[in-house]
CSV table of C-alpha atoms in Angstrom, one decimal:
chain,number,residue,atom,x,y,z
O,1,UNK,CA,49.6,67.1,149.3
O,2,UNK,CA,52.4,67.8,151.4
O,3,UNK,CA,54.4,64.9,149.9
O,4,UNK,CA,54.5,66.0,146.3
O,5,UNK,CA,58.0,67.2,145.4
O,6,UNK,CA,56.7,70.3,142.7
O,7,UNK,CA,54.2,71.8,144.8
O,8,UNK,CA,55.6,74.6,146.8
O,9,UNK,CA,52.4,76.2,147.8
O,10,UNK,CA,48.9,75.9,149.8
O,11,UNK,CA,46.4,77.8,149.8
O,12,UNK,CA,43.8,76.3,152.4
O,13,UNK,CA,40.2,77.4,151.8
O,14,UNK,CA,38.1,77.5,154.8
O,15,UNK,CA,35.5,75.1,155.7
O,16,UNK,CA,31.4,76.2,156.4
O,17,UNK,CA,31.4,77.7,158.8
O,18,UNK,CA,35.0,79.1,159.1
O,19,UNK,CA,35.5,82.7,157.9
O,20,UNK,CA,39.4,81.9,158.3
O,21,UNK,CA,42.2,79.7,157.6
O,22,UNK,CA,43.8,80.6,161.1
O,23,UNK,CA,41.0,78.1,162.2
O,24,UNK,CA,43.2,74.9,161.4
O,25,UNK,CA,46.6,75.9,162.8
O,26,UNK,CA,47.4,72.2,163.4
O,27,UNK,CA,46.9,71.5,159.4
O,28,UNK,CA,49.2,75.3,159.0
O,29,UNK,CA,51.8,73.9,161.6
O,30,UNK,CA,51.7,70.2,159.8
O,31,UNK,CA,52.1,71.9,156.1
O,32,UNK,CA,54.5,74.0,157.5
O,33,UNK,CA,56.7,71.0,158.8
O,34,UNK,CA,57.4,69.3,155.7
O,35,UNK,CA,58.5,73.0,154.2
O,36,UNK,CA,55.4,73.6,151.9
O,37,UNK,CA,54.3,77.9,152.0
O,38,UNK,CA,51.3,78.5,152.4
O,39,UNK,CA,48.9,82.0,150.9
O,40,UNK,CA,46.3,82.3,153.8
O,41,UNK,CA,43.2,84.4,153.7
O,42,UNK,CA,42.7,85.8,157.0
O,43,UNK,CA,40.4,89.0,159.3
O,44,UNK,CA,43.0,91.5,160.0
O,45,UNK,CA,42.3,90.2,163.7
O,46,UNK,CA,44.3,86.4,162.7
O,47,UNK,CA,47.2,88.1,161.3
O,48,UNK,CA,48.6,89.0,164.8
O,49,UNK,CA,47.3,84.7,165.7
O,50,UNK,CA,48.7,83.5,163.0
O,51,UNK,CA,52.3,84.8,162.7
O,52,UNK,CA,52.9,84.4,166.5
O,53,UNK,CA,51.9,80.8,165.9
O,54,UNK,CA,53.2,80.2,162.5
O,55,UNK,CA,57.6,80.8,161.1
O,56,UNK,CA,56.5,83.8,159.1
O,57,UNK,CA,58.8,82.5,156.2
O,58,UNK,CA,56.8,81.3,153.2
O,59,UNK,CA,53.7,83.0,154.6
O,60,UNK,CA,51.9,85.4,151.9
O,61,UNK,CA,48.8,87.5,153.8
O,62,UNK,CA,46.2,88.2,152.1
O,63,UNK,CA,43.9,91.1,154.4
O,64,UNK,CA,41.5,93.4,154.0
O,65,UNK,CA,41.4,95.9,156.6
O,66,UNK,CA,38.6,98.5,157.2
O,67,UNK,CA,40.6,102.5,156.1
O,68,UNK,CA,44.4,102.9,155.5
O,69,UNK,CA,44.9,104.3,159.0
O,70,UNK,CA,44.0,99.9,160.2
O,71,UNK,CA,46.2,99.0,157.1
O,72,UNK,CA,49.2,101.2,159.0
O,73,UNK,CA,48.2,100.8,162.1
O,74,UNK,CA,48.9,96.1,161.4
O,75,UNK,CA,51.6,97.1,159.4
O,76,UNK,CA,53.0,98.7,162.3
O,77,UNK,CA,52.8,95.4,163.8
O,78,UNK,CA,53.7,92.9,161.8
O,79,UNK,CA,57.1,93.5,162.2
O,80,UNK,CA,56.6,92.8,166.0
O,81,UNK,CA,55.1,89.4,166.0
O,82,UNK,CA,57.0,87.8,162.5
O,83,UNK,CA,59.3,85.1,163.7
O,84,UNK,CA,61.5,82.5,161.8
C-alpha cells in the first residue's frame, strides 16, 4: 500500500486480540517512513506512546475519554508528548 502514489493516508485496524493500533508500532513507523499519513483509533492510554514514538506530523488520533476532565488532562499533555 505504501507504494501507491495516490494513497495519502492509512488507517491500520487492529487484528484479533489487539485492542489498539499502537501494538503495531513497527508497521506504523514504516508507514510514516514512506511519507504516508496515519489515522489511528486508539484508547487514551496509548496516546502518549504513539506521540512519543511517531512524528505527530500527519497523524490523526481518534480516542474516547470517560469524562471531560480526562479529555482535558489528555489534551494538556499532547503538546508535551508531540514532536516532528
